[in-house]
mmCIF file of N, CA and C in Angstrom:
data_model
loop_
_atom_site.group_PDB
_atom_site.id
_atom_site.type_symbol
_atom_site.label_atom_id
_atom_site.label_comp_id
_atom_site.label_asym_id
_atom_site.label_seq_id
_atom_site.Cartn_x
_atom_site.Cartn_y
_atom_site.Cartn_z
ATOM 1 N N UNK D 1 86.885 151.042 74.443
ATOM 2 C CA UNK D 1 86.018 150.119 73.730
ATOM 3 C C UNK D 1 86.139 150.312 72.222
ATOM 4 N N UNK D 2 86.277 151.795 71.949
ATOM 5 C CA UNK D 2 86.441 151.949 70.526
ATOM 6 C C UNK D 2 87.524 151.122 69.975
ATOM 7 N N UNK D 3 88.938 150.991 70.745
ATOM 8 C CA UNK D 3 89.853 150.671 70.503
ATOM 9 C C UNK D 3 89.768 149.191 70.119
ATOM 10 N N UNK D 4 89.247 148.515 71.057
ATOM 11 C CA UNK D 4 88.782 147.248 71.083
ATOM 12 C C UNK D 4 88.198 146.574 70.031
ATOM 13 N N UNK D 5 86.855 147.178 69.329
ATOM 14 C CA UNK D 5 86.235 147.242 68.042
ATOM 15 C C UNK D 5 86.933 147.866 67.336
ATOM 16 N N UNK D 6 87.857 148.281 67.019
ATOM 17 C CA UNK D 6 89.138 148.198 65.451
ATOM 18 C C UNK D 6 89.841 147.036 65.411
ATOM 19 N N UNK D 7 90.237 147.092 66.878
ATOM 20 C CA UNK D 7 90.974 145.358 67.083
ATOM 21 C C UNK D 7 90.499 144.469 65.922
ATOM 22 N N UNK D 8 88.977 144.169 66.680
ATOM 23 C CA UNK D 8 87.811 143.324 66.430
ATOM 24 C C UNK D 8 88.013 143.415 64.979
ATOM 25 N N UNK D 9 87.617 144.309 64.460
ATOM 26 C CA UNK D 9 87.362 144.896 62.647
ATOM 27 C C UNK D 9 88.542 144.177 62.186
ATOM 28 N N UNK D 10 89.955 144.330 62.702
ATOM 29 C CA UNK D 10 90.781 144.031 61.265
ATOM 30 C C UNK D 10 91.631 142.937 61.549
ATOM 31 N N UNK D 11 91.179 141.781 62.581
ATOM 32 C CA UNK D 11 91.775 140.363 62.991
ATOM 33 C C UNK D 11 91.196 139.602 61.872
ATOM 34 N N UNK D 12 92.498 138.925 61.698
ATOM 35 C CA UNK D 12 92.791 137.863 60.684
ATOM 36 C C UNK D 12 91.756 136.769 60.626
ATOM 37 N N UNK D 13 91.386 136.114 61.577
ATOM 38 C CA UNK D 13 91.003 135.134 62.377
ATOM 39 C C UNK D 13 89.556 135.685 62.699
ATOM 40 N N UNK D 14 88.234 134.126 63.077
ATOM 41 C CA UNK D 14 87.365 134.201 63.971
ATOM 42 C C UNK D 14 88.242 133.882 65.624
ATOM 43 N N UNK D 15 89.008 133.316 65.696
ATOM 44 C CA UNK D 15 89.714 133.032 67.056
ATOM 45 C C UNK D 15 90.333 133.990 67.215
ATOM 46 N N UNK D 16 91.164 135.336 66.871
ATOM 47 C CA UNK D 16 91.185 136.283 67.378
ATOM 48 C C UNK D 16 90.256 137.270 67.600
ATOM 49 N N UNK D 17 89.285 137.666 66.691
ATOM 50 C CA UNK D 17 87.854 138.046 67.196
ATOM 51 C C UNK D 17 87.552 137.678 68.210
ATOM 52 N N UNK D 18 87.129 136.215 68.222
ATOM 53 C CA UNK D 18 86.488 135.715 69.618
ATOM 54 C C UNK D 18 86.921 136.197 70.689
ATOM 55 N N UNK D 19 88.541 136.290 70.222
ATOM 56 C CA UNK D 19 89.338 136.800 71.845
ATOM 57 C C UNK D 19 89.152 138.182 72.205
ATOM 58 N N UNK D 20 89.233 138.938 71.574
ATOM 59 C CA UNK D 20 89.024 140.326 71.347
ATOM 60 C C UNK D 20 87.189 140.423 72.036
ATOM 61 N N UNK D 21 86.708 139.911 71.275
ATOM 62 C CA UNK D 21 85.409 139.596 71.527
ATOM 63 C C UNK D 21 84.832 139.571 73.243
ATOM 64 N N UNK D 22 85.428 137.966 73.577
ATOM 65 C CA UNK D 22 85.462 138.200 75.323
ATOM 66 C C UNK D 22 85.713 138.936 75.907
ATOM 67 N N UNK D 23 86.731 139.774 75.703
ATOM 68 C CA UNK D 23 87.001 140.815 76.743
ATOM 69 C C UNK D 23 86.063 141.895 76.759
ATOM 70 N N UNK D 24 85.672 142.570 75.079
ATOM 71 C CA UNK D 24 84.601 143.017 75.020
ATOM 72 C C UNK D 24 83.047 142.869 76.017
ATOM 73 N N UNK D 25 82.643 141.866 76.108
ATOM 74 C CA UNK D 25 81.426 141.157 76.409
ATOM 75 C C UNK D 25 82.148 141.129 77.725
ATOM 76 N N UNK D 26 83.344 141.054 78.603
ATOM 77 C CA UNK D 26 83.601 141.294 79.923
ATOM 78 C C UNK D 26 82.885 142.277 80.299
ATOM 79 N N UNK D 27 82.631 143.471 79.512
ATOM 80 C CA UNK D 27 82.852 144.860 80.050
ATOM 81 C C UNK D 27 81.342 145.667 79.560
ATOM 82 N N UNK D 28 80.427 145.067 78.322
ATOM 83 C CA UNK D 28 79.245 145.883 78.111
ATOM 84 C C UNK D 28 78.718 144.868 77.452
ATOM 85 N N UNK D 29 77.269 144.929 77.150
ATOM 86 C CA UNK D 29 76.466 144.435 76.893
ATOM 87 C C UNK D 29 76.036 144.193 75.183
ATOM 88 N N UNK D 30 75.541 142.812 75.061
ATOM 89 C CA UNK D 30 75.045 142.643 73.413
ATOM 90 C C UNK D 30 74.637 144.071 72.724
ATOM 91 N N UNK D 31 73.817 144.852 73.322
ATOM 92 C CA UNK D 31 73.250 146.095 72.663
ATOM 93 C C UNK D 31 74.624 147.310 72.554
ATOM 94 N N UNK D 32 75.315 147.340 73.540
ATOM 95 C CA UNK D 32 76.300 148.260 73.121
ATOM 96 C C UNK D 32 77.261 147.473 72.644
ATOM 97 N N UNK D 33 77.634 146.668 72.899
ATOM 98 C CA UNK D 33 78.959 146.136 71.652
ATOM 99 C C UNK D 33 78.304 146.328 70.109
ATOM 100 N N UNK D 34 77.148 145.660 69.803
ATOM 101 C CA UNK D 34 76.508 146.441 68.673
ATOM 102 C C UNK D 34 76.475 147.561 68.177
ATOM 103 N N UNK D 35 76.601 148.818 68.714
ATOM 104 C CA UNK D 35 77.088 150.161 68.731
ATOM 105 C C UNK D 35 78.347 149.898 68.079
ATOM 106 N N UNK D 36 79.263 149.415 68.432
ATOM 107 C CA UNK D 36 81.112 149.732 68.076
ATOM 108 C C UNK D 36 81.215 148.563 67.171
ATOM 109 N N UNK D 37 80.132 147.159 67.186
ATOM 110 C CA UNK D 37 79.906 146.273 65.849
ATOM 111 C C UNK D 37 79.225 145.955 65.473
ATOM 112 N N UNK D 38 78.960 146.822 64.235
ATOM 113 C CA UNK D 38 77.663 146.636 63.464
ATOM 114 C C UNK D 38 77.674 144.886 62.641
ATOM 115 N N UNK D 39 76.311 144.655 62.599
ATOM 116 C CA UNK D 39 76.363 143.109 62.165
ATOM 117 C C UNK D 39 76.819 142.032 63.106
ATOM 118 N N UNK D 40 77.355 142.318 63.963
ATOM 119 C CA UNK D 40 77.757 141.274 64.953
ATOM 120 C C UNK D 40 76.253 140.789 65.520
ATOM 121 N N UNK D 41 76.451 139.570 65.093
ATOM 122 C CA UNK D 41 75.250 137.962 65.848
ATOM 123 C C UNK D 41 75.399 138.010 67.207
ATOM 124 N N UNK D 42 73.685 137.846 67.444
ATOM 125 C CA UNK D 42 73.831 137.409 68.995
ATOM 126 C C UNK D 42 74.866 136.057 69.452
ATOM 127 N N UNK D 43 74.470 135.311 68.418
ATOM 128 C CA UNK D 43 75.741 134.179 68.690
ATOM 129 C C UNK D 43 76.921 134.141 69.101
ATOM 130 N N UNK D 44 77.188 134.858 67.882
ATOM 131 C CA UNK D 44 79.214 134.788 68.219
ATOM 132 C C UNK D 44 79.205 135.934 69.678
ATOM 133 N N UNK D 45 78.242 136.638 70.161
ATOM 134 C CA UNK D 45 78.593 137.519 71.122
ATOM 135 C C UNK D 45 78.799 136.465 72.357
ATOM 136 N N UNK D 46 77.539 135.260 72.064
ATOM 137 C CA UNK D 46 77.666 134.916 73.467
ATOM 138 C C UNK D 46 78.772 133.733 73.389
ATOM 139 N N UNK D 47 79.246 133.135 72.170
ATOM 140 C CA UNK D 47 80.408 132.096 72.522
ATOM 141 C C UNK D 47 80.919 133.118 73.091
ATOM 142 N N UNK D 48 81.310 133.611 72.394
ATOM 143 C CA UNK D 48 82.837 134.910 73.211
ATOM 144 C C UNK D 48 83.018 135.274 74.768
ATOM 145 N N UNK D 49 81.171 135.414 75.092
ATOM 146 C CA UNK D 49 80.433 136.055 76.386
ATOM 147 C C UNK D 49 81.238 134.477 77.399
ATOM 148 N N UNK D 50 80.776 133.516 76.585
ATOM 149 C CA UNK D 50 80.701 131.730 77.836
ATOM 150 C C UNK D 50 82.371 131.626 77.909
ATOM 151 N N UNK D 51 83.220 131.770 76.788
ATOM 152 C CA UNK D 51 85.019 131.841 76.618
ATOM 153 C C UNK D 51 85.305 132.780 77.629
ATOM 154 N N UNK D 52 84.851 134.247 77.770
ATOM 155 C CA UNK D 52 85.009 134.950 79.030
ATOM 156 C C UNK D 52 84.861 134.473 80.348
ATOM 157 N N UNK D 53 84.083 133.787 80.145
ATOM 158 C CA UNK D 53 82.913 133.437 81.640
ATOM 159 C C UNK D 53 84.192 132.206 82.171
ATOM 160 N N UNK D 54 84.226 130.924 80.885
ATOM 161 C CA UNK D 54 85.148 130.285 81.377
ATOM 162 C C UNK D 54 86.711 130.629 81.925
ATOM 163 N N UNK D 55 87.430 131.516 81.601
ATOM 164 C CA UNK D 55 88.174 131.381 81.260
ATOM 165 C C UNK D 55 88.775 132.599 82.749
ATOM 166 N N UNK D 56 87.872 133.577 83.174
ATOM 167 C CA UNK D 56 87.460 134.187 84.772
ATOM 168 C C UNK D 56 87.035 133.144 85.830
ATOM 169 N N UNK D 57 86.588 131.931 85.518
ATOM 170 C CA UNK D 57 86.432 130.643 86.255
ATOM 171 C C UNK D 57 87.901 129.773 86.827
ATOM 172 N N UNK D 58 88.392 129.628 85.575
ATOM 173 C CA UNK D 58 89.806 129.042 85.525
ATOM 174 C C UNK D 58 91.195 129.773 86.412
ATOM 175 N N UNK D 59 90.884 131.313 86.021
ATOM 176 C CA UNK D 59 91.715 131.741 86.353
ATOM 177 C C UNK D 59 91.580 132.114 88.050
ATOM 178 N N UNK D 60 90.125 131.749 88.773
ATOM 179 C CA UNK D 60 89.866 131.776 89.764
ATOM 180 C C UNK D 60 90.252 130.426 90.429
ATOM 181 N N UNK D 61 90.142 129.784 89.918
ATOM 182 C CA UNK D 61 90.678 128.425 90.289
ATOM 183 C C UNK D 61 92.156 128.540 90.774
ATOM 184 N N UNK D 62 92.542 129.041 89.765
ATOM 185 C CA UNK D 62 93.733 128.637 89.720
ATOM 186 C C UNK D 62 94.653 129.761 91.019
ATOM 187 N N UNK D 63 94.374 130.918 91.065
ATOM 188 C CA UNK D 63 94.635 132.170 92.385
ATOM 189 C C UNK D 63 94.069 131.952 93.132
ATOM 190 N N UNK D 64 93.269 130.774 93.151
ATOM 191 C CA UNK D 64 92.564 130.316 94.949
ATOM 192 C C UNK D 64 94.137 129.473 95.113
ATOM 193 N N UNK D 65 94.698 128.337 94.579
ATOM 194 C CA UNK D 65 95.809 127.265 94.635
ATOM 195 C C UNK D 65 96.697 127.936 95.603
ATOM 196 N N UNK D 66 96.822 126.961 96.915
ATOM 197 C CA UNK D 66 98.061 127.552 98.377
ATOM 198 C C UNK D 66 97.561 128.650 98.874
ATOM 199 N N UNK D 67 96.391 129.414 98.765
ATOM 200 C CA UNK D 67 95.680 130.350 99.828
ATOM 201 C C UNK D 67 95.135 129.398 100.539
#
C-alpha cells in the first residue's frame, strides 16, 4: 500500500491518480488510504472507489462470455 501511495504522490495526471487510486480503494478503506494520503477528499476517493466498482463489473461480464 505504501508503494501504491508514492505511485499516487508523484503521477503526472488526476487520471493516473484515479487509477492508482481504484486499486487502492479495492483493497482499504477512506480512513486508511488517508493514512498513506494525507489531504485526499472524500470525493476523489469515491470516483476512484465507483471506476473500481465499474470496471470489476465489466471485467465480470466479460469472464462470464462462453462459460
Amino acid at each position: 500500500l505504501q508503494a501504491l501511495a508514492e505511485c499516487y504522490k508523484v503521477a503526472g495526471s488526476w487520471d493516473t491518480r484515479r487509477q492508482i487510486l481504484s486499486i487502492i480503494a479495492g483493497m482499504v478503506s477512506y480512513k486508511s488510504t488517508c493514512e498513506f494520503i494525507p489531504g485526499l477528499t472524500s470525493f476523489r476517493y469515491t470516483v476512484a472507489s465507483v471506476q473500481n466498482s465499474n470496471q470489476h463489473s465489466t471485467f465480470s461480464r466479460f469472464s462470464s462470455i462462453g462459460h
